[in-house]
Coordinates of C-alpha atoms in Angstrom, one line a residue:
Chain A
M1 CA 17.7 31.4 16.8
A2 CA 21.5 32.5 16.5
D3 CA 23.5 29.3 17.2
S4 CA 26.5 29.5 19.0
G5 CA 29.9 27.9 17.6
T6 CA 30.0 25.3 15.4
R7 CA 26.3 25.5 13.0
R8 CA 24.4 22.0 13.8
P9 CA 22.7 20.4 10.8
P10 CA 19.0 21.0 9.9
V11 CA 16.0 18.8 10.7
L12 CA 14.2 18.6 8.2
A13 CA 10.0 18.3 9.2
V14 CA 7.2 16.7 8.0
D15 CA 3.4 17.1 8.5
T16 CA 0.7 15.6 6.5
A17 CA -1.6 13.9 9.2
T18 CA -4.5 16.7 8.4
D19 CA -5.6 17.9 6.1
A20 CA -2.6 20.6 6.3
C21 CA 0.9 19.8 4.2
S22 CA 3.4 21.3 6.0
V23 CA 7.5 21.0 5.6
A24 CA 10.1 22.9 7.3
A25 CA 13.6 22.4 8.2
G26 CA 16.1 24.2 10.2
A27 CA 19.1 23.4 12.9
G28 CA 17.0 25.9 15.8
G29 CA 14.1 27.0 15.1
A30 CA 12.5 26.6 11.5
E31 CA 14.7 28.9 9.5
A32 CA 12.6 27.8 5.6
W33 CA 9.5 26.6 5.3
R34 CA 6.3 25.6 3.0
H35 CA 3.2 25.2 4.3
A36 CA -0.1 24.2 2.4
V37 CA -4.2 23.5 3.5
A38 CA -4.5 20.7 0.6
P39 CA -6.5 18.3 1.1
R40 CA -5.6 15.1 -0.8
G41 CA -3.2 16.4 -2.7
H42 CA -0.3 15.1 0.3
A43 CA 0.7 13.3 -2.9
A44 CA 1.8 16.1 -5.1
R45 CA 2.8 18.3 -3.6
V46 CA 4.6 17.2 -0.4
L47 CA 7.9 16.2 -2.2
A48 CA 8.6 19.6 -3.9
M49 CA 7.8 21.8 -0.9
I50 CA 11.0 18.7 0.9
D51 CA 12.4 20.6 -2.5
E52 CA 12.3 23.6 -2.2
V53 CA 12.5 24.3 1.4
L54 CA 16.5 22.5 1.5
A55 CA 17.4 24.4 -1.2
E56 CA 16.3 27.5 0.6
L57 CA 18.5 26.6 2.6
G58 CA 21.0 26.0 0.8
V59 CA 21.4 21.8 2.4
Q60 CA 21.7 18.4 0.2
V61 CA 19.6 15.5 2.1
A62 CA 23.6 14.7 3.1
D63 CA 23.3 17.5 5.4
L64 CA 20.3 16.8 7.5
G65 CA 21.1 16.1 11.4
G66 CA 16.9 14.1 11.2
V67 CA 13.5 13.6 9.9
A68 CA 10.8 15.0 11.9
W69 CA 7.1 13.9 11.5
C70 CA 4.1 14.3 12.5
H71 CA 3.3 10.4 13.5
G72 CA -0.1 11.2 14.5
P73 CA -3.1 10.7 15.0
G74 CA -4.1 12.4 12.4
A75 CA -6.0 11.1 8.7
F76 CA -4.8 7.6 8.6
T77 CA -3.5 7.4 5.2
G78 CA -1.7 11.3 5.8
V79 CA 0.1 9.8 9.1
R80 CA 1.6 6.9 6.4
I81 CA 2.4 9.2 3.7
A82 CA 4.7 11.1 6.1
A83 CA 5.7 8.0 8.0
G84 CA 6.9 6.7 4.5
V85 CA 8.4 10.0 3.3
A86 CA 10.5 10.6 6.5
Q87 CA 11.2 6.4 5.8
G88 CA 12.4 7.4 2.6
I89 CA 14.2 9.8 3.0
A90 CA 16.2 9.6 6.4
W91 CA 16.8 5.7 4.7
A92 CA 18.5 6.7 1.9
H93 CA 20.9 8.5 4.0
R94 CA 21.3 5.9 6.7
L95 CA 19.7 10.0 8.7
P96 CA 17.9 8.9 12.2
V97 CA 14.2 9.5 12.5
I98 CA 12.3 11.7 15.0
G99 CA 8.6 11.3 15.7
V100 CA 6.2 13.7 17.2
S101 CA 2.5 14.0 17.8
T102 CA 0.2 15.8 16.1
L103 CA -1.1 17.4 19.2
A104 CA 2.5 18.1 21.2
V105 CA 3.3 20.2 17.3
L106 CA -0.2 21.5 18.0
A107 CA 0.2 22.5 21.3
Q108 CA 3.8 24.7 20.4
G109 CA 1.9 26.3 17.5
A110 CA -0.7 27.6 20.0
H111 CA 2.8 28.4 21.9
R112 CA 4.6 29.7 19.1
R113 CA 1.3 32.2 17.9
F114 CA -0.3 33.8 20.9
G115 CA 1.7 32.7 23.6
A116 CA -0.5 30.1 25.2
T117 CA 1.6 28.3 28.2
R118 CA -0.9 25.5 28.8
V119 CA -3.8 23.9 25.6
R120 CA -5.8 21.4 25.6
V121 CA -5.6 20.1 21.6
A122 CA -8.5 18.0 20.6
M123 CA -9.2 17.3 17.2
D124 CA -11.6 15.6 15.2
A125 CA -10.9 12.0 14.8
R126 CA -14.6 11.8 13.7
M127 CA -17.0 8.7 14.6
G128 CA -18.5 10.6 17.5
E129 CA -14.6 11.0 19.0
V130 CA -11.9 13.2 19.3
Y131 CA -7.9 12.7 19.7
W132 CA -7.3 15.4 23.0
G133 CA -4.0 15.6 24.4
E134 CA -3.1 18.3 27.8
Y135 CA 0.3 20.2 27.6
A136 CA 2.1 22.9 29.3
L137 CA 4.8 24.9 28.3
E138 CA 8.6 24.0 30.0
E139 CA 9.9 27.5 30.1
A140 CA 14.1 26.8 30.1
S141 CA 13.4 24.8 26.9
A142 CA 10.2 26.1 25.5
L143 CA 8.9 23.7 24.7
M144 CA 5.0 22.7 25.0
R145 CA 5.3 19.1 27.3
A146 CA 2.8 16.7 27.5
T147 CA 0.7 16.6 31.1
A148 CA -1.6 13.5 30.0
A149 CA -1.8 10.8 27.4
D150 CA -2.3 11.4 24.2
R151 CA -5.7 9.7 24.1
V152 CA -8.8 9.3 21.6
C153 CA -12.5 9.7 23.5
R154 CA -16.1 10.6 23.2
P155 CA -16.0 14.9 24.1
E156 CA -18.2 13.6 26.3
A157 CA -15.3 11.7 27.8
V158 CA -12.3 14.5 27.9
P159 CA -11.2 14.8 31.2
E160 CA -12.5 17.6 33.1
A161 CA -10.2 20.7 34.0
G162 CA -10.4 22.2 37.3
A163 CA -10.5 26.3 37.8
G164 CA -7.4 27.5 37.9
E165 CA -4.6 29.0 34.5
A166 CA -5.3 29.8 32.0
W167 CA -5.1 27.2 28.6
G168 CA -6.2 27.7 25.8
G169 CA -7.9 25.2 23.5
V170 CA -7.1 24.6 19.5
G171 CA -8.2 22.2 17.4
T172 CA -10.9 21.0 14.5
G173 CA -12.4 19.5 17.7
W174 CA -13.0 22.6 19.0
G175 CA -15.2 23.0 16.0
A176 CA -17.1 19.6 15.4
Y177 CA -17.7 19.1 19.5
G178 CA -17.2 22.8 21.1
E179 CA -20.6 23.9 23.6
I180 CA -19.9 19.6 24.6
L181 CA -15.6 20.3 24.6
A182 CA -16.9 23.5 26.3
A183 CA -19.3 21.7 28.9
R184 CA -16.5 19.7 30.1
C185 CA -13.9 22.4 30.2
P186 CA -15.3 25.6 29.8
G187 CA -13.4 29.1 30.1
P188 CA -10.8 29.0 28.0
E189 CA -8.8 31.8 27.7
R190 CA -7.9 32.2 23.5
L191 CA -9.9 29.5 21.3
D192 CA -8.6 28.2 17.9
P193 CA -10.9 25.4 16.1
E194 CA -9.8 25.9 13.1
A195 CA -5.6 25.1 14.1
L196 CA -4.0 22.5 11.8
P197 CA -0.6 21.4 12.5
D198 CA 2.3 23.6 11.3
A199 CA 5.3 21.7 10.2
R200 CA 7.9 24.3 11.7
D201 CA 6.3 23.7 15.3
L202 CA 7.7 20.9 14.9
I203 CA 11.2 21.9 14.9
P204 CA 11.9 22.7 17.9
L205 CA 9.9 19.8 19.0
A206 CA 12.5 17.4 16.7
R207 CA 15.7 19.2 18.0
E208 CA 15.7 18.5 21.5
R209 CA 14.2 14.8 20.9
L210 CA 17.8 14.6 18.9
E211 CA 20.3 16.2 20.9
R212 CA 18.7 13.8 24.0
G213 CA 19.1 10.6 21.4
D214 CA 15.6 9.9 21.5
V215 CA 16.1 8.8 17.7
V216 CA 14.3 5.8 16.1
A217 CA 15.5 4.0 12.8
A218 CA 14.2 5.0 9.1
R219 CA 13.0 1.1 9.5
D220 CA 11.3 1.5 12.7
A221 CA 10.1 5.0 12.2
V222 CA 6.1 4.1 12.1
P223 CA 2.2 6.0 12.8
V224 CA 0.5 6.3 16.6
Y225 CA -2.6 6.0 15.9
L226 CA -4.1 6.3 19.0
R227 CA -8.0 4.7 17.2
D228 CA -6.8 1.3 16.3
R229 CA -9.5 -0.7 17.0
V230 CA -10.6 -0.1 12.7
T231 CA -12.7 -3.5 12.2
G232 CA -16.5 -4.0 13.5
Chain B
M1 CA 20.8 -0.4 -13.9
R2 CA 19.4 -2.0 -10.2
V3 CA 16.3 -1.4 -9.9
L4 CA 14.8 -1.5 -7.0
G5 CA 10.9 -2.2 -7.1
I6 CA 8.6 -1.9 -4.4
E7 CA 4.6 -3.9 -4.6
T8 CA 2.3 -2.8 -1.8
S9 CA -1.6 -2.7 -4.0
C10 CA -2.5 -5.4 -1.5
D11 CA -2.4 -7.7 1.3
E12 CA 1.3 -8.8 0.7
T13 CA 4.5 -6.6 0.7
G14 CA 7.3 -7.2 -1.9
V15 CA 10.7 -6.2 -2.6
A16 CA 13.5 -7.1 -4.9
V17 CA 16.1 -5.7 -6.7
Y18 CA 16.8 -6.9 -10.5
D19 CA 19.6 -6.0 -12.4
G20 CA 19.0 -5.0 -15.8
D21 CA 22.8 -7.2 -16.7
T22 CA 22.1 -10.2 -14.4
G23 CA 18.6 -11.0 -14.0
L24 CA 16.6 -11.2 -10.3
L25 CA 19.3 -10.3 -7.3
A26 CA 16.8 -11.2 -4.3
H27 CA 13.6 -10.4 -3.5
A28 CA 11.5 -11.0 -0.6
V29 CA 7.7 -11.1 0.2
H30 CA 5.8 -10.5 3.2
S31 CA 1.8 -12.4 3.2
Q32 CA -0.7 -10.3 5.3
V33 CA -2.9 -13.9 5.7
D34 CA -3.1 -14.7 8.9
L35 CA -4.0 -10.8 9.5
H36 CA -7.1 -11.2 7.3
A37 CA -7.7 -14.7 8.5
T38 CA -10.1 -13.6 10.7
Y39 CA -12.0 -11.5 8.7
G40 CA -12.5 -13.5 5.9
G41 CA -11.0 -11.8 3.2
V42 CA -8.5 -8.1 2.8
V43 CA -9.4 -5.1 5.4
P44 CA -7.8 -2.4 3.9
E45 CA -6.5 -0.4 6.9
L46 CA -5.2 -3.6 8.2
A47 CA -3.1 -3.9 5.4
S48 CA -1.9 -0.5 5.0
R49 CA -0.9 -0.5 8.6
D50 CA 1.1 -3.8 8.2
H51 CA 2.6 -2.5 4.8
V52 CA 4.0 0.3 6.2
R53 CA 6.0 -1.4 9.2
R54 CA 7.4 -4.2 6.3
V55 CA 8.9 -2.2 3.4
L56 CA 12.2 -1.3 4.7
P57 CA 12.5 -4.6 6.7
L58 CA 12.1 -6.6 3.4
T59 CA 14.4 -4.1 1.9
E60 CA 16.8 -4.4 4.0
Q61 CA 16.5 -8.0 3.4
V62 CA 17.0 -8.4 -0.4
L63 CA 20.1 -6.3 0.0
A64 CA 21.7 -8.5 2.2
E65 CA 20.3 -11.1 0.2
A66 CA 21.6 -9.8 -3.1
G67 CA 25.4 -8.8 -0.6
L68 CA 24.3 -4.8 -1.5
E69 CA 24.3 -1.5 0.2
R70 CA 21.2 0.8 -0.3
E71 CA 24.1 3.2 -1.8
A72 CA 24.6 0.6 -5.7
L73 CA 20.5 0.6 -6.3
D74 CA 19.9 3.1 -9.7
A75 CA 16.8 3.1 -9.4
V76 CA 13.9 2.8 -7.7
A77 CA 10.3 0.9 -9.3
Y78 CA 6.9 0.9 -7.8
T79 CA 3.5 -0.1 -7.9
R80 CA 1.0 2.3 -8.9
G81 CA -2.2 1.0 -9.2
P82 CA -4.4 -0.5 -9.7
G83 CA -5.0 -1.8 -6.0
L84 CA -6.2 -0.6 -2.8
V85 CA -5.2 3.6 -3.1
G86 CA -3.7 3.5 1.1
A87 CA -2.1 0.0 0.1
L88 CA -0.7 1.5 -2.7
L89 CA 0.3 4.8 -1.2
V90 CA 2.3 3.4 1.8
G91 CA 4.7 1.7 -0.9
A92 CA 4.3 4.6 -3.1
S93 CA 5.5 7.6 -0.6
V94 CA 8.6 5.5 0.5
A95 CA 9.9 4.1 -3.2
R96 CA 9.7 8.1 -4.2
S97 CA 10.7 9.4 -1.5
L98 CA 13.6 7.5 -1.4
A99 CA 14.8 7.6 -5.1
W100 CA 14.4 11.7 -4.3
A101 CA 16.6 11.7 -1.6
R102 CA 19.1 10.0 -3.5
G103 CA 19.1 11.7 -6.8
L104 CA 18.0 8.7 -8.5
P105 CA 15.0 8.2 -11.3
A106 CA 12.0 6.4 -9.8
L107 CA 8.5 4.7 -11.4
G108 CA 5.8 3.6 -10.6
V109 CA 4.6 0.7 -13.0
H110 CA 1.3 -1.2 -13.2
H111 CA 0.4 -4.1 -11.3
M112 CA -1.4 -6.2 -14.2
E113 CA 1.3 -5.3 -16.4
A114 CA 4.1 -6.7 -14.2
H115 CA 2.5 -10.1 -13.8
L116 CA 2.2 -10.2 -17.5
L117 CA 6.1 -10.1 -17.9
A118 CA 6.9 -12.1 -15.0
P119 CA 7.6 -14.6 -17.2
L120 CA 10.5 -12.9 -19.0
L121 CA 12.3 -13.3 -15.5
E122 CA 12.3 -16.7 -16.0
D123 CA 15.2 -19.5 -18.0
D124 CA 12.8 -19.8 -20.5
P125 CA 11.2 -16.6 -21.3
P126 CA 8.4 -16.9 -24.3
A127 CA 8.7 -14.4 -26.8
F128 CA 6.8 -11.6 -28.3
P129 CA 3.8 -11.8 -29.0
F130 CA 1.4 -14.0 -26.7
V131 CA -2.0 -13.9 -25.0
A132 CA -1.7 -13.8 -21.3
L133 CA -4.4 -14.5 -19.3
L134 CA -4.2 -12.9 -15.6
I135 CA -5.6 -14.8 -12.9
S136 CA -6.5 -13.4 -8.8
G137 CA -7.7 -12.0 -6.5
G138 CA -9.0 -9.4 -8.1
H139 CA -8.2 -10.2 -11.9
T140 CA -9.5 -11.9 -14.5
L141 CA -8.4 -10.7 -18.5
L142 CA -7.4 -11.8 -21.0
V143 CA -4.6 -9.7 -23.2
Q144 CA -3.1 -9.9 -26.9
V145 CA 0.4 -9.2 -25.6
A146 CA 2.5 -7.6 -28.9
G147 CA 5.4 -5.8 -26.9
V148 CA 6.0 -4.4 -23.6
G149 CA 3.2 -1.6 -23.3
R150 CA 1.5 -3.0 -26.5
Y151 CA -1.7 -4.6 -25.3
R152 CA -5.2 -5.1 -26.0
A153 CA -8.0 -6.4 -23.8
L154 CA -9.7 -9.4 -25.3
G155 CA -12.0 -10.3 -22.2
E156 CA -11.9 -9.9 -18.2
S157 CA -14.9 -11.1 -16.0
V158 CA -17.7 -9.4 -15.7
D159 CA -18.3 -10.0 -12.1
D160 CA -16.0 -11.5 -9.4
A161 CA -12.7 -12.1 -10.6
V162 CA -11.2 -16.2 -10.7
G163 CA -9.7 -16.5 -6.4
E164 CA -12.7 -14.0 -5.0
A165 CA -15.2 -16.7 -6.7
F166 CA -12.5 -19.4 -5.4
D167 CA -12.5 -18.1 -1.6
K168 CA -16.4 -17.4 -1.9
T169 CA -16.6 -21.0 -3.0
A170 CA -14.5 -22.3 0.1
K171 CA -16.1 -20.3 1.9
L172 CA -19.9 -22.0 1.5
L173 CA -17.7 -25.0 1.9
D174 CA -17.1 -23.8 5.0
L175 CA -12.7 -24.0 4.3
P176 CA -10.6 -21.1 6.7
Y177 CA -9.5 -18.4 5.1
P178 CA -7.7 -17.2 1.9
G179 CA -9.8 -20.5 0.6
G180 CA -8.4 -21.5 -2.7
P181 CA -5.4 -23.0 -1.8
Q182 CA -7.9 -25.1 0.3
L183 CA -10.0 -26.3 -2.2
E184 CA -7.8 -27.2 -4.5
R185 CA -6.6 -30.2 -1.9
L186 CA -10.5 -30.4 -1.1
A187 CA -11.1 -31.5 -4.6
A188 CA -8.1 -33.5 -4.7
E189 CA -10.6 -35.8 -3.7
G190 CA -13.1 -35.1 -5.0
A191 CA -15.3 -36.9 -7.7
P192 CA -15.0 -35.4 -10.7
D193 CA -18.7 -36.4 -12.9
R194 CA -21.1 -36.5 -9.5
Y195 CA -21.8 -32.4 -9.8
R196 CA -22.0 -30.4 -13.5
F197 CA -21.4 -26.9 -12.7
P198 CA -22.8 -25.1 -15.3
R199 CA -19.6 -22.9 -17.7
P200 CA -20.6 -19.5 -17.7
M201 CA -20.0 -17.2 -20.8
T202 CA -19.3 -20.1 -23.1
D203 CA -22.3 -20.8 -24.6
R204 CA -21.4 -17.6 -26.9
P205 CA -18.8 -16.0 -28.6
G206 CA -16.8 -13.5 -26.7
L207 CA -13.9 -14.1 -24.5
D208 CA -15.3 -12.0 -21.4
F209 CA -16.2 -14.4 -18.4
S210 CA -18.3 -14.4 -15.1
F211 CA -17.1 -16.3 -12.2
S212 CA -20.5 -14.8 -9.6
G213 CA -23.1 -17.3 -10.9
L214 CA -20.7 -20.5 -9.9
K215 CA -20.9 -18.7 -6.3
T216 CA -25.1 -18.8 -6.0
F217 CA -24.5 -22.9 -8.0
T218 CA -22.0 -23.6 -4.6
R219 CA -24.5 -22.8 -2.2
N220 CA -27.3 -24.2 -3.7
L221 CA -26.2 -28.2 -3.8
V222 CA -24.8 -27.5 -0.3
R223 CA -27.2 -27.0 1.2
D224 CA -28.8 -29.5 -0.8
A225 CA -26.2 -31.6 0.6
G226 CA -26.5 -32.3 3.8
D227 CA -24.6 -33.4 6.5
E228 CA -23.8 -36.2 3.1
P229 CA -19.7 -37.2 3.6
G230 CA -17.3 -36.6 1.0
A231 CA -20.5 -34.5 -0.9
R232 CA -18.2 -31.2 0.3
A233 CA -15.7 -31.7 -1.9
D234 CA -17.4 -33.2 -5.0
I235 CA -18.5 -30.1 -5.2
A236 CA -15.3 -28.7 -5.0
R237 CA -13.9 -30.7 -7.6
G238 CA -16.8 -29.7 -9.6
F239 CA -16.0 -25.9 -9.1
Q240 CA -12.9 -26.5 -9.9
D241 CA -13.0 -28.2 -13.5
A242 CA -15.8 -25.8 -14.1
V243 CA -13.3 -23.0 -13.4
A244 CA -11.0 -24.5 -14.8
D245 CA -12.5 -25.3 -17.8
T246 CA -14.1 -21.9 -18.7
L247 CA -10.8 -20.4 -18.3
A248 CA -8.8 -23.6 -20.8
I249 CA -12.4 -22.9 -23.3
K250 CA -11.5 -19.3 -23.5
C251 CA -7.9 -19.0 -23.8
R252 CA -8.8 -21.6 -26.7
R253 CA -10.9 -18.9 -27.9
A254 CA -8.5 -16.4 -28.0
L255 CA -5.0 -18.2 -28.9
Q256 CA -7.5 -18.7 -32.0
H257 CA -8.5 -15.1 -32.4
T258 CA -5.2 -13.9 -32.3
G259 CA -3.0 -16.6 -33.4
A260 CA -0.5 -16.6 -31.0
Q261 CA 1.4 -19.3 -30.6
R262 CA 2.8 -18.9 -27.6
L263 CA 0.0 -18.1 -23.8
V264 CA 1.3 -16.1 -20.6
V265 CA -1.2 -17.3 -17.1
A266 CA 0.1 -16.0 -14.2
G267 CA -1.4 -13.7 -10.9
G268 CA -1.8 -16.1 -7.7
V269 CA -4.6 -18.5 -9.2
S270 CA -2.2 -19.8 -11.9
A271 CA -0.2 -22.1 -9.2
N272 CA -3.7 -24.0 -9.1
R273 CA -1.8 -27.5 -10.5
A274 CA -6.0 -28.6 -12.0
L275 CA -6.6 -24.9 -13.6
R276 CA -3.1 -25.8 -15.4
R277 CA -3.1 -29.6 -16.9
R278 CA -6.4 -28.2 -18.7
I279 CA -4.8 -25.1 -20.0
D280 CA -2.1 -27.0 -21.1
A281 CA -3.7 -30.2 -22.6
V282 CA -5.7 -26.8 -24.4
A283 CA -2.7 -25.4 -25.4
A284 CA -1.0 -28.8 -26.3
E285 CA -4.3 -29.4 -29.3
L286 CA -3.3 -26.3 -30.8
G287 CA 1.3 -26.4 -30.7
A288 CA 0.9 -22.8 -28.6
T289 CA 3.7 -22.5 -25.5
V290 CA 2.0 -21.7 -22.0
H291 CA 4.9 -19.7 -19.9
Y292 CA 3.9 -19.5 -15.8
P293 CA 6.2 -17.4 -13.5
R294 CA 7.7 -20.1 -10.4
P295 CA 4.7 -19.9 -8.2
A296 CA 6.7 -17.8 -5.9
L297 CA 6.1 -15.2 -8.8
C298 CA 3.4 -16.3 -9.3
T299 CA 1.5 -14.1 -6.7
D300 CA 2.1 -10.9 -5.8
N301 CA 5.5 -9.6 -5.5
G302 CA 8.6 -7.2 -6.1
A303 CA 10.7 -9.0 -7.9
M304 CA 7.8 -8.5 -11.3
I305 CA 7.8 -4.0 -9.7
A306 CA 11.2 -4.5 -9.8
Y307 CA 11.5 -6.1 -13.6
C308 CA 8.5 -4.1 -15.1
G309 CA 10.0 -0.9 -13.4
Y310 CA 12.9 -2.3 -14.8
R311 CA 11.8 -2.7 -18.7
R312 CA 10.6 1.5 -18.9
L313 CA 13.2 3.4 -16.3
A314 CA 16.1 1.8 -18.7
A315 CA 14.1 2.6 -21.9
G316 CA 14.2 6.4 -20.2
E317 CA 10.8 7.0 -18.4
R318 CA 11.0 8.7 -15.3
G319 CA 8.1 9.5 -12.7
D320 CA 7.7 13.2 -11.5
I321 CA 8.3 14.0 -7.5
A322 CA 4.4 14.5 -7.9
F323 CA 3.7 11.5 -7.2
D324 CA 0.3 9.6 -7.0
V325 CA -1.3 6.2 -6.7
T326 CA -4.6 4.7 -8.6
A327 CA -7.4 2.3 -7.7
R328 CA -8.5 1.9 -11.3
W329 CA -5.7 1.5 -14.1
P330 CA -6.9 -0.2 -17.6
L331 CA -3.4 -1.3 -19.6
E332 CA -4.6 -0.4 -22.7
T333 CA -4.2 2.9 -21.5
L334 CA -0.4 2.0 -21.0
R335 CA 1.9 2.7 -24.2
E336 CA 5.7 1.8 -25.0
P337 CA 8.0 2.4 -22.9
G338 CA 10.5 5.8 -23.8

């Protein structure tokens, strides 16, 4: 985790897209973090958690290199709380914003926690659908990259897994629609149907984006819902 | 103290900067009317999705109009409720986080308190005490106002809010959404005495309102009138006169009951000219003055939030970094600032 040469400014990472309320900060990887499962408690907790994380690192908001957040998919209201928090903090100090897919963060977490190199992410999207993402490790960067576009679909409609490399399945969709998904994608090497995104896994993904200049201004930090049909 | 005010309680994004020394510096509102028109009413999820794209661009716009940098802000106020929870959370999240990041005080304010204080932004503000009639798509409320934070509810609608009654009646008359202003235009062409609507709850004491019966009354008239030319305008006129009379009768009672000499009328429906004429006439009979905010501040806006926030922030009130919003928030639970 040691940085060579001049210390890069740390990135703040915020996620409230699911039942988890998760915050982390760090220059290379996550160096301080807070994580709580707090359904409907995000607004009450998120700023205090950010306050604690920055205090632990001994940095001020103005010292940050950028603000990263899970831009969705996820619970609409939760995704917007993170959007508001990222917008507000970044705007206050003219910081760049990095929005990252919640599914990418779950995949990155699977790599961190059990070394997965291929991951099929399924989040329960309610209404008989899942948010679905397919990710594979890029060895050089140690980052999980999407091998297909994130989507929302019925579990019966996820792409079938062919025989070949070992892979893991993570996310609440594997709990809600385990049998249907297993019929489409049999034989995961490892399954974690309770996995929730962790802001620690946002840091490396956001860091790389920040270095590439793949960022937006606070005013342009808007959610990616995937589910865009929300009226009858 | 320069206060940024952010309003996102329903279908309008409003942002403003109010300066305690020099007054309102700038304000801007983005209306979502077109977004919801297809559905004939506000779709909460669409409202929230729009707010999250609008708050900061509007903030940048008002700061530019005020000739201020973002560093010049001293405090942030936002609407905490009542309103649509998802929509409120957008403004609250941005406002509270922005304030935290700069170490500024922040406060979640009451949407209806902000409405009833809005006339205090005008050049000839009403002195306390006064009676306030708050009329909008979501609210119909008569309040006795002794001072900031000193409110006693006198009456409210037991069913539809008056703006809601306008919109629903307009729909029955095949007018496009939002029907209130359209209905007012149609009513201007109608005959005043052809249809006599009831004046609900005026035949008994009390200051509560009920408007849902007018909708049913309208439905029957529309059915009976068939395709007769001119009938719709006459029905619109009858409906609007009934609403104006009913509100005016209750205002008269409220002024008499409280002995107040001043009446504040605020909220989106207070832009209705026929209604203003009736209320002005009643107040004149009693020797009372009527105070309306300018039209742009009758509907939801950020200026009233910035001002209301200023009154309380300047008295030392502070919101916690654990923020929240609320769909329901009785006005009477508010206290004096400080």
